[in-house]
Short mmCIF file of C-alpha atoms and ligand atoms in Angstrom, two decimals:
data_model
loop_
_atom_site.label_atom_id
_atom_site.label_comp_id
_atom_site.label_asym_id
_atom_site.label_seq_id
_atom_site.Cartn_x
_atom_site.Cartn_y
_atom_site.Cartn_z
CA UNK A 1 0.00 0.00 0.00
CA UNK A 2 1.35 3.45 -0.87
CA UNK A 3 1.50 5.94 2.01
CA UNK A 4 1.53 9.67 2.31
CA UNK A 5 4.92 11.04 3.19
CA UNK A 6 3.77 13.91 5.37
CA UNK A 7 2.40 13.88 8.89
CA UNK A 8 -0.89 15.68 9.37
CA UNK A 9 0.78 18.44 11.39
CA UNK A 10 3.23 19.09 8.52
CA UNK A 11 0.33 19.55 6.13
CA UNK A 12 -1.53 21.79 8.61
CA UNK A 13 1.58 23.89 9.03
CA UNK A 14 2.15 24.23 5.26
CA UNK A 15 -1.51 25.19 4.80
CA UNK A 16 -1.19 28.03 7.29
CA UNK A 17 2.31 29.11 6.21
CA UNK A 18 1.38 29.39 2.55
CA UNK A 19 -2.18 30.73 2.86
CA UNK A 20 -4.23 27.64 2.01
CA UNK A 21 -6.23 27.22 5.23
CA UNK A 22 -6.49 29.13 8.52
CA UNK A 23 -8.40 28.19 11.67
CA UNK A 24 -11.90 29.70 11.56
CA UNK A 25 -12.18 33.02 13.48
CA UNK A 26 -8.41 32.76 14.08
CA UNK A 27 -8.11 36.32 15.34
CA UNK A 28 -10.47 35.51 18.25
CA UNK A 29 -8.77 32.25 19.17
CA UNK A 30 -10.64 30.05 16.71
CA UNK A 31 -14.01 28.29 16.57
CA UNK A 32 -13.75 24.51 16.87
CA UNK A 33 -14.68 22.58 13.75
CA UNK A 34 -14.54 25.58 11.40
CA UNK A 35 -11.82 26.52 8.91
CA UNK A 36 -11.26 29.43 6.56
CA UNK A 37 -9.73 29.05 3.12
CA UNK A 38 -7.08 31.63 2.22
CA UNK A 39 -6.08 32.82 -1.28
CA UNK A 40 -4.26 29.61 -2.30
CA UNK A 41 -6.85 27.39 -0.61
CA UNK A 42 -9.72 29.05 -2.45
CA UNK A 43 -7.97 28.42 -5.77
CA UNK A 44 -7.32 24.74 -5.03
CA UNK A 45 -10.81 24.26 -3.61
CA UNK A 46 -12.41 25.85 -6.67
CA UNK A 47 -10.28 23.73 -9.00
CA UNK A 48 -11.46 20.61 -7.18
CA UNK A 49 -15.10 21.70 -7.22
CA UNK A 50 -14.93 22.76 -10.87
CA UNK A 51 -13.28 19.48 -11.87
CA UNK A 52 -16.14 17.64 -10.15
CA UNK A 53 -18.82 19.77 -11.81
CA UNK A 54 -17.22 19.53 -15.26
CA UNK A 55 -16.88 15.76 -15.01
CA UNK A 56 -20.25 14.92 -13.48
CA UNK A 57 -22.51 17.62 -14.93
CA UNK A 58 -21.09 19.61 -17.85
CA UNK A 59 -19.65 16.67 -19.77
CA UNK A 60 -22.70 14.41 -19.41
CA UNK A 61 -26.13 14.44 -21.01
CA UNK A 62 -27.89 12.76 -18.08
CA UNK A 63 -26.93 15.14 -15.24
CA UNK A 64 -28.35 18.53 -14.30
CA UNK A 65 -27.49 21.01 -11.58
CA UNK A 66 -29.54 22.58 -8.82
CA UNK A 67 -28.61 25.11 -6.15
CA UNK A 68 -31.14 25.03 -3.34
CA UNK A 69 -31.56 27.19 -0.23
CA UNK A 70 -29.62 26.14 2.86
CA UNK A 71 -32.50 26.82 5.25
CA UNK A 72 -35.42 24.63 4.26
CA UNK A 73 -38.93 24.12 5.56
CA UNK A 74 -38.44 22.03 8.75
CA UNK A 75 -40.89 19.44 7.38
CA UNK A 76 -37.99 18.45 5.11
CA UNK A 77 -36.00 17.10 8.05
CA UNK A 78 -38.97 15.35 9.65
CA UNK A 79 -39.81 13.57 6.39
CA UNK A 80 -36.16 12.68 5.72
CA UNK A 81 -35.76 11.07 9.15
CA UNK A 82 -33.06 13.47 10.29
CA UNK A 83 -35.04 14.89 13.22
CA UNK A 84 -35.58 11.37 14.56
CA UNK A 85 -32.34 9.62 13.70
CA UNK A 86 -29.47 11.92 12.69
CA UNK A 87 -27.63 11.42 15.96
CA UNK A 88 -24.24 10.27 17.23
CA UNK A 89 -23.53 8.37 20.48
CA UNK A 90 -22.49 10.91 23.13
CA UNK A 91 -20.77 9.89 26.35
CA UNK A 92 -19.67 12.18 29.19
CA UNK A 93 -16.80 11.77 31.65
CA UNK A 94 -18.31 12.25 35.12
CA UNK A 95 -14.98 13.49 36.49
CA UNK A 96 -13.98 16.26 34.08
CA UNK A 97 -17.29 16.59 32.18
CA UNK A 98 -15.52 16.13 28.84
CA UNK A 99 -17.95 14.98 26.13
CA UNK A 100 -16.91 12.50 23.48
CA UNK A 101 -18.25 10.37 20.65
CA UNK A 102 -18.39 6.95 22.29
CA UNK A 103 -17.56 5.03 19.10
CA UNK A 104 -14.34 7.02 18.66
CA UNK A 105 -13.01 5.90 22.07
CA UNK A 106 -13.36 2.17 21.39
CA UNK A 107 -11.30 0.50 18.70
CA UNK A 108 -13.43 -0.87 15.87
CA UNK A 109 -16.71 0.41 17.37
CA UNK A 110 -19.49 1.85 15.21
CA UNK A 111 -22.10 4.56 15.76
CA UNK A 112 -24.56 1.94 17.08
CA UNK A 113 -22.38 1.13 20.13
CA UNK A 114 -24.41 0.53 23.34
CA UNK A 115 -23.53 1.59 26.90
CA UNK A 116 -22.91 -2.09 27.82
CA UNK A 117 -20.47 -2.58 24.93
CA UNK A 118 -18.74 0.69 25.82
CA UNK A 119 -18.36 -0.12 29.52
CA UNK A 120 -17.01 -3.61 28.72
CA UNK A 121 -13.97 -1.87 27.18
CA UNK A 122 -14.15 1.04 29.67
CA UNK A 123 -11.59 3.29 27.96
CA UNK A 124 -9.72 6.00 29.84
CA UNK A 125 -11.00 9.56 29.43
CA UNK A 126 -8.71 11.23 26.83
CA UNK A 127 -8.73 14.43 28.92
CA UNK A 128 -8.33 13.36 32.56
CA UNK A 129 -7.48 9.64 32.30
CA UNK A 130 -10.32 8.54 34.63
CA UNK A 131 -12.84 5.79 33.85
CA UNK A 132 -16.10 7.25 35.14
CA UNK A 133 -18.60 7.31 32.31
CA UNK A 134 -22.21 8.39 31.90
CA UNK A 135 -24.73 6.34 29.92
CA UNK A 136 -24.46 6.83 26.17
CA UNK A 137 -27.17 9.07 24.79
CA UNK A 138 -28.02 9.97 21.23
CA UNK A 139 -27.11 13.54 20.31
CA UNK A 140 -28.84 15.05 17.26
CA UNK A 141 -26.25 16.78 15.10
CA UNK A 142 -28.47 19.27 13.30
CA UNK A 143 -27.87 22.94 14.10
CA UNK A 144 -31.11 24.64 15.08
CA UNK A 145 -32.01 28.23 14.37
CA UNK A 146 -35.17 30.34 14.38
CA UNK A 147 -36.66 31.99 11.35
CA UNK A 148 -38.23 35.41 11.82
CA UNK A 149 -38.34 37.69 14.84
CA UNK A 150 -39.98 35.27 17.29
CA UNK A 151 -37.87 32.48 18.81
CA UNK A 152 -40.32 29.78 19.86
CA UNK A 153 -41.20 26.22 18.84
CA UNK A 154 -43.13 27.41 15.81
CA UNK A 155 -40.12 29.16 14.26
CA UNK A 156 -37.54 26.37 14.57
CA UNK A 157 -35.54 25.67 11.43
CA UNK A 158 -32.31 23.76 10.77
CA UNK A 159 -29.13 24.42 8.87
CA UNK A 160 -29.09 21.59 6.34
CA UNK A 161 -26.95 18.63 7.42
CA UNK A 162 -26.75 17.32 3.83
CA UNK A 163 -27.27 19.00 0.47
CA UNK A 164 -29.22 15.95 -0.73
CA UNK A 165 -32.62 17.10 0.53
CA UNK A 166 -32.42 20.27 -1.56
CA UNK A 167 -32.20 17.94 -4.55
CA UNK A 168 -35.02 15.60 -3.53
CA UNK A 169 -37.39 18.48 -2.81
CA UNK A 170 -36.74 19.84 -6.32
CA UNK A 171 -37.03 16.50 -8.10
CA UNK A 172 -40.63 17.11 -9.18
CA UNK A 173 -39.93 20.70 -10.25
CA UNK A 174 -37.15 19.47 -12.53
CA UNK A 175 -39.17 16.56 -13.96
CA UNK A 176 -42.07 18.90 -14.74
CA UNK A 177 -39.89 21.54 -16.39
CA UNK A 178 -37.17 19.77 -18.39
CA UNK A 179 -38.70 16.24 -18.75
CA UNK A 180 -35.49 14.21 -18.34
CA UNK A 181 -35.42 10.54 -19.29
CA UNK A 182 -34.48 7.95 -16.67
CA UNK A 183 -31.85 7.34 -15.56
CA UNK A 184 -30.86 10.92 -14.81
CA UNK A 185 -29.04 12.72 -12.03
CA UNK A 186 -29.35 16.00 -10.16
CA UNK A 187 -26.15 17.41 -8.75
CA UNK A 188 -25.51 20.04 -6.14
CA UNK A 189 -22.51 21.60 -4.42
CA UNK A 190 -22.90 23.59 -1.23
CA UNK A 191 -22.49 24.02 2.48
CA UNK A 192 -23.69 21.45 5.01
CA UNK A 193 -23.63 21.80 8.79
CA UNK A 194 -23.22 19.18 11.49
CA UNK A 195 -22.82 19.85 15.17
CA UNK A 196 -20.10 17.20 15.47
CA UNK A 197 -19.35 16.13 19.05
CA UNK A 198 -15.62 15.90 18.36
CA UNK A 199 -14.45 17.70 15.23
CA UNK A 200 -10.94 16.44 14.49
CA UNK A 201 -8.07 15.73 12.14
CA UNK A 202 -7.83 19.21 10.64
CA UNK A 203 -10.51 19.54 7.92
CA UNK A 204 -11.53 15.88 7.98
CA UNK A 205 -14.42 16.25 10.43
CA UNK A 206 -15.84 19.77 10.52
CA UNK A 207 -18.95 21.44 11.88
CA UNK A 208 -19.34 23.35 8.62
CA UNK A 209 -18.32 21.61 5.42
CA UNK A 210 -19.11 21.63 1.71
CA UNK A 211 -20.63 18.63 0.02
CA UNK A 212 -20.82 17.61 -3.63
CA UNK A 213 -23.75 15.24 -4.08
CA UNK A 214 -25.63 13.57 -6.88
CA UNK A 215 -29.02 11.92 -6.61
CA UNK A 216 -29.15 9.57 -9.59
CA UNK A 217 -32.73 8.49 -10.33
CA UNK A 218 -33.09 5.01 -11.79
CA UNK A 219 -35.71 2.36 -12.52
CA UNK A 220 -36.23 0.27 -9.39
CA UNK A 221 -35.17 -2.98 -11.11
CA UNK A 222 -31.96 -1.40 -12.45
CA UNK A 223 -30.46 -0.13 -9.19
CA UNK A 224 -27.78 -2.83 -8.88
CA UNK A 225 -26.48 -2.29 -12.41
CA UNK A 226 -26.46 1.50 -11.91
CA UNK A 227 -24.83 1.20 -8.49
CA UNK A 228 -21.94 -0.87 -9.86
CA UNK A 229 -21.52 1.49 -12.81
CA UNK A 230 -21.50 4.53 -10.50
CA UNK A 231 -18.90 2.89 -8.27
CA UNK A 232 -16.59 2.33 -11.26
CA UNK A 233 -17.15 5.92 -12.41
CA UNK A 234 -16.36 7.27 -8.95
CA UNK A 235 -13.02 5.43 -9.02
CA UNK A 236 -12.33 6.86 -12.46
CA UNK A 237 -13.07 10.37 -11.20
CA UNK A 238 -10.91 10.10 -8.07
CA UNK A 239 -7.99 8.41 -9.81
CA UNK A 240 -7.95 9.87 -13.34
CA UNK A 241 -9.50 13.32 -12.91
CA UNK A 242 -8.33 14.19 -9.40
CA UNK A 243 -5.17 12.10 -9.63
CA UNK A 244 -5.37 10.20 -6.32
CA UNK A 245 -3.27 7.02 -6.34
CA UNK A 246 -5.55 3.97 -6.70
CA UNK A 247 -3.58 2.19 -3.97
CA UNK A 248 -4.67 4.77 -1.40
CA UNK A 249 -8.42 4.21 -1.99
CA UNK A 250 -10.20 1.22 -0.45
CA UNK A 251 -13.86 0.24 -0.86
CA UNK A 252 -15.71 -0.75 2.29
CA UNK A 253 -19.10 -2.45 1.92
CA UNK A 254 -20.86 -1.06 4.98
CA UNK A 255 -22.71 -3.73 7.00
CA UNK A 256 -26.48 -3.25 7.47
CA UNK A 257 -26.25 -2.22 11.15
CA UNK A 258 -23.84 0.65 10.33
CA UNK A 259 -25.65 2.07 7.33
CA UNK A 260 -27.59 5.35 7.43
CA UNK A 261 -31.32 4.92 8.05
CA UNK A 262 -32.17 5.47 4.36
CA UNK A 263 -29.68 3.08 2.79
CA UNK A 264 -30.07 -0.52 1.58
CA UNK A 265 -26.46 -0.67 0.40
CA UNK A 266 -23.52 1.63 1.02
CA UNK A 267 -19.95 1.45 -0.16
CA UNK A 268 -17.67 3.88 1.66
CA UNK A 269 -14.57 4.78 -0.29
CA UNK A 270 -11.84 5.02 2.32
CA UNK A 271 -8.57 6.89 1.89
CA UNK A 272 -5.14 6.52 3.48
CA UNK A 273 -4.94 9.89 5.23
CA UNK A 274 -1.80 10.73 7.25
CA UNK A 275 -3.57 9.70 10.49
CA UNK A 276 -4.89 6.45 9.02
CA UNK A 277 -7.69 5.17 6.83
CA UNK A 278 -10.86 7.32 6.94
CA UNK A 279 -14.00 7.74 4.85
CA UNK A 280 -13.43 9.95 1.84
CA UNK A 281 -16.87 9.53 0.32
CA UNK A 282 -19.93 7.32 0.32
CA UNK A 283 -22.01 5.69 -2.37
CA UNK A 284 -25.49 4.79 -1.12
CA UNK A 285 -28.54 3.07 -2.57
CA UNK A 286 -31.31 5.21 -1.01
CA UNK A 287 -34.15 3.22 -2.64
CA UNK A 288 -37.32 5.35 -2.97
CA UNK A 289 -37.02 6.28 0.73
CA UNK A 290 -36.79 10.05 0.24
CA UNK A 291 -39.23 10.55 -2.62
CA UNK A 292 -41.83 8.30 -0.94
CA UNK A 293 -41.50 10.21 2.32
CA UNK A 294 -41.82 13.55 0.52
CA UNK A 295 -44.91 12.23 -1.27
CA UNK A 296 -46.44 11.16 2.07
CA UNK A 297 -45.52 14.38 3.88
CA UNK A 298 -46.44 16.83 1.12
CA UNK A 299 -49.39 15.02 -0.43
CA UNK A 300 -47.82 15.65 -3.86
CA UNK A 301 -47.14 12.82 -6.29
CA UNK A 302 -43.47 12.02 -6.81
CA UNK A 303 -44.22 9.48 -9.53
CA UNK A 304 -42.35 9.44 -12.78
CA UNK A 305 -44.37 8.68 -15.91
CA UNK A 306 -42.52 6.78 -18.62
CA UNK A 307 -43.13 8.53 -21.94
CA UNK A 308 -42.90 5.31 -23.98
CA UNK A 309 -44.64 2.68 -21.86
CA UNK A 310 -46.93 5.04 -19.96
CA UNK A 311 -46.16 3.31 -16.62
CA UNK A 312 -45.86 5.41 -13.46
CA UNK A 313 -43.60 4.68 -10.50
CA UNK A 314 -41.37 6.35 -7.93
CA UNK A 315 -37.75 6.10 -9.12
CA UNK A 316 -35.04 4.68 -6.88
CA UNK A 317 -31.89 6.61 -6.09
CA UNK A 318 -28.14 5.99 -6.17
CA UNK A 319 -26.27 8.69 -4.26
CA UNK A 320 -22.55 9.45 -4.49
CA UNK A 321 -21.68 12.00 -1.79
CA UNK A 322 -18.31 13.56 -1.14
CA UNK A 323 -17.09 16.31 1.17
CA UNK A 324 -14.96 18.98 -0.51
CA UNK A 325 -12.71 19.27 2.56
CA UNK A 326 -12.09 15.51 2.67
CA UNK A 327 -11.20 15.50 -1.02
CA UNK A 328 -9.02 18.58 -0.50
CA UNK A 329 -7.16 16.83 2.32
CA UNK A 330 -6.79 13.66 0.24
CA UNK A 331 -5.32 15.70 -2.63
CA UNK A 332 -2.86 17.41 -0.26
CA UNK A 333 -1.95 14.13 1.45
CA UNK A 334 -1.18 12.45 -1.86
CA UNK A 335 0.75 15.47 -3.18
CA UNK A 336 2.83 16.34 -0.09
CA UNK A 337 6.41 15.13 -0.40
CA UNK A 338 9.40 15.97 1.77
CA UNK A 339 12.72 15.74 -0.05
CA UNK A 340 16.19 16.31 1.37
CA UNK A 341 16.22 20.04 0.79
CA UNK A 342 12.64 20.97 0.05
CA UNK A 343 8.95 20.34 0.62
CA UNK A 344 6.96 19.97 -2.58
CA UNK A 345 3.28 19.66 -3.37
CA UNK A 346 3.16 17.42 -6.44
CA UNK A 347 -0.35 18.53 -7.37
CA UNK A 348 -1.82 17.47 -10.70
CA UNK A 349 -1.60 20.37 -13.14
CA UNK A 350 -5.37 20.73 -13.44
CA UNK A 351 -5.64 21.34 -9.67
CA UNK A 352 -2.54 23.45 -8.99
CA UNK A 353 -3.51 27.01 -7.97
CA UNK A 354 -0.98 28.50 -10.39
CA UNK A 355 0.22 26.80 -13.57
CA UNK A 356 3.27 29.07 -14.02
CA UNK A 357 5.37 31.44 -11.96
CA UNK A 358 7.26 34.08 -13.93
CA UNK A 359 10.30 35.94 -12.51
CA UNK A 360 13.09 38.20 -13.70
CA UNK A 361 16.47 36.81 -12.58
CA UNK A 362 17.20 40.14 -10.88
CA UNK A 363 14.53 42.58 -9.87
CA UNK A 364 16.79 45.64 -9.99
CA UNK A 365 17.46 45.34 -13.73
CA UNK A 366 14.63 47.19 -15.49
CA UNK A 367 15.29 45.52 -18.84
CA UNK A 368 14.88 42.03 -17.25
CA UNK A 369 11.75 43.12 -15.42
CA UNK A 370 10.24 44.56 -18.62
CA UNK A 371 10.93 41.36 -20.58
CA UNK A 372 9.59 39.21 -17.73
CA UNK A 373 6.40 41.32 -17.57
CA UNK A 374 5.94 40.74 -21.31
CA UNK A 375 6.25 36.96 -20.87
CA UNK A 376 4.01 37.09 -17.80
CA UNK A 377 1.27 38.86 -19.75
CA UNK A 378 1.44 36.39 -22.64
CA UNK A 379 1.05 33.47 -20.23
CA UNK A 380 -1.62 35.25 -18.20
CA UNK A 381 -3.71 35.86 -21.32
CA UNK A 382 -3.40 32.19 -22.22
CA UNK A 383 -3.63 30.38 -18.88
CA UNK A 384 -5.01 32.98 -16.41
CA UNK A 385 -3.56 31.20 -13.39
CA UNK A 386 -0.06 32.61 -13.56
CA UNK A 387 1.79 34.28 -10.70
CA UNK A 388 4.59 36.80 -10.58
CA UNK A 389 7.45 36.56 -8.08
CA UNK A 390 10.47 38.83 -7.88
CA UNK A 391 11.09 38.55 -4.13
CA UNK A 392 14.28 37.14 -2.58
CA UNK A 393 16.67 35.07 -4.67
CA UNK A 394 15.78 32.45 -7.27
CA UNK A 395 16.35 29.58 -4.78
CA UNK A 396 13.80 31.06 -2.36
CA UNK A 397 11.30 31.60 -5.15
CA UNK A 398 11.59 27.97 -6.26
CA UNK A 399 11.16 26.82 -2.66
CA UNK A 400 7.96 28.84 -2.30
CA UNK A 401 6.52 27.71 -5.64
CA UNK A 402 7.35 24.06 -4.82
CA UNK A 403 5.42 24.38 -1.57
CA UNK A 404 2.33 25.77 -3.30
CA UNK A 405 2.54 23.22 -6.12
CA UNK A 406 3.29 25.46 -9.13
CA UNK A 407 4.30 23.03 -11.92
CA UNK A 408 6.60 25.38 -13.89
CA UNK A 409 8.77 28.36 -13.00
CA UNK A 410 9.85 30.60 -15.90
CA UNK A 411 12.94 32.77 -15.38
CA UNK A 412 14.02 35.63 -17.62
CA UNK A 413 17.77 36.34 -17.64
CA UNK A 414 20.23 38.32 -19.76
CA UNK A 415 20.26 35.67 -22.53
CA UNK A 416 16.50 36.17 -22.83
CA UNK A 417 17.14 39.71 -23.99
CA UNK A 418 19.48 38.44 -26.73
CA UNK A 419 17.75 35.35 -28.08
CA UNK A 420 14.19 35.47 -26.66
CA UNK A 421 14.69 32.22 -24.73
CA UNK A 422 13.68 31.62 -21.12
CA UNK A 423 14.53 29.01 -18.49
CA UNK A 424 11.68 26.68 -17.53
CA UNK A 425 12.17 24.74 -14.32
CA UNK A 426 10.04 21.68 -13.62
CA UNK A 427 8.62 21.38 -10.09
CA UNK A 428 8.81 17.59 -9.80
CA UNK A 429 12.20 16.87 -11.37
CA UNK A 430 13.77 20.33 -10.75
CA UNK A 431 15.21 19.99 -14.27
CA UNK A 432 15.68 23.19 -16.23
CA UNK A 433 15.34 23.61 -19.99
CA UNK A 434 15.70 26.62 -22.26
CA UNK A 435 12.87 27.31 -24.65
CA UNK A 436 11.79 30.14 -26.90
CA UNK A 437 9.41 32.45 -25.02
CA UNK A 438 6.89 32.11 -27.85
CA UNK A 439 6.86 28.32 -27.43
CA UNK A 440 5.79 28.31 -23.80
N1 GAP B 501 -26.26 12.72 1.73
C1 GAP B 501 -25.53 11.65 2.32
C2 GAP B 501 -24.59 12.07 3.33
O1 GAP B 501 -24.56 13.22 3.71
P1 GAP B 501 -22.62 11.20 4.82
O2 GAP B 501 -21.88 9.91 4.77
O3 GAP B 501 -23.16 11.63 6.12
O4 GAP B 501 -23.78 11.07 3.76
C3 GAP B 501 -21.23 12.28 2.93
O5 GAP B 501 -21.71 12.36 4.24
C4 GAP B 501 -19.83 12.81 2.81
O6 GAP B 501 -19.77 14.15 3.32
C5 GAP B 501 -18.81 12.04 3.64
O7 GAP B 501 -18.34 10.89 2.95
C6 GAP B 501 -17.72 13.08 3.81
O8 GAP B 501 -16.93 13.17 2.63
C7 GAP B 501 -18.52 14.37 3.94
N2 GAP B 501 -18.74 14.71 5.36
C8 GAP B 501 -19.72 14.28 6.17
N3 GAP B 501 -19.61 14.80 7.39
C9 GAP B 501 -18.53 15.61 7.36
C10 GAP B 501 -17.89 16.46 8.32
N4 GAP B 501 -18.37 16.59 9.55
N5 GAP B 501 -16.80 17.14 7.93
C11 GAP B 501 -16.30 17.03 6.68
N6 GAP B 501 -16.88 16.26 5.75
C12 GAP B 501 -17.98 15.56 6.06
#
């Protein structure tokens, strides 16, 4: 199995040092489970999200996008089962009153762990080391808010814990307006909120994250075929489009007792993160659970009418769901390499924030700067994502560009003024070649 070469703290440190990710509300001492993306982080995040959208929506004829409101009618979360069941096992240390997710304190435990199973292992409290535990109770992870000026039971609303419901609630609108043929998918990217008991591992488990989800509507008797096809396509996306090494991704067929309440089959795609194997994304067969519940709760038909045969039925759903932050961390983990004299992010070119860095060899020689500006502008017009760096010496500039994953550095020197050639240095091999500026 291939392994990442960086420890999580090295990646966290690089992210802060180079402006990828900062702790949320850093200036006030932070806000647990929240993170802010800086200039470089926004670029990488957008490249990841755009690659996903291009692959799953723009380049296909059977996928369409939606962008639903984050705050939805609270009936959504009653019908979806989240009010009743979207809960994690919470246990409290009676000595120090630390609160923890019970399943994370017991090796190999799942979210359905009982108090008896927990006490049989009786782990030490990670904070105070004592073994004095409360009963496990279920803690609902949805953030509550109130809509409008009156804060009482009638105004309760939730921040969405998954983007999926914004898709399901628009299913009928889409069917009635663009008449798609089955199978077809609706895709959405957006924020999701979970009041995690123990946010951890940098951006792996957050209280505010971004999800990229597809609800793929299929004929009920075709779900297995479509599920297997979607699983293969997900691997293709992660490995060929995002460039994650296949050896770092492992499929886990989730046993019935650990699946979400809506799922009849789930395959979690696990990734070798620096702190060990963790879920990167999930692929779930949600049956007709959501559309049937919406039909019951709203009184509106969710049936699909086949244009050829005339039959009507509620479609079944295959759902690939991935968190942007988890994919971001997987990309960084796979790209982070420490070499003898440098740290380098070997990001795939399509994801790298900048494709080129252009510099004059010396910044106090106006003729070099002018020529370098000319080359910079040509590249900028062509590739957009080009950066300029004339700070420090060339060695320092290379070091910085290696750390932010810029594939090519272009340097303009005195020969450039004579023969219009420039030096191009490759990030991964550090090899330098001379090429005509016009051939870049
Ligand atoms: N609609 C299905 C759904 O939300 P999930 O397994 O709860 O299923 C899907 O979440 C994906 O969203 C996960 O595989 C993970 O990538 C991401 N995710 C979930 N909770 C997260 C959190 N607290 N922080 C970061 N990412 C999270």
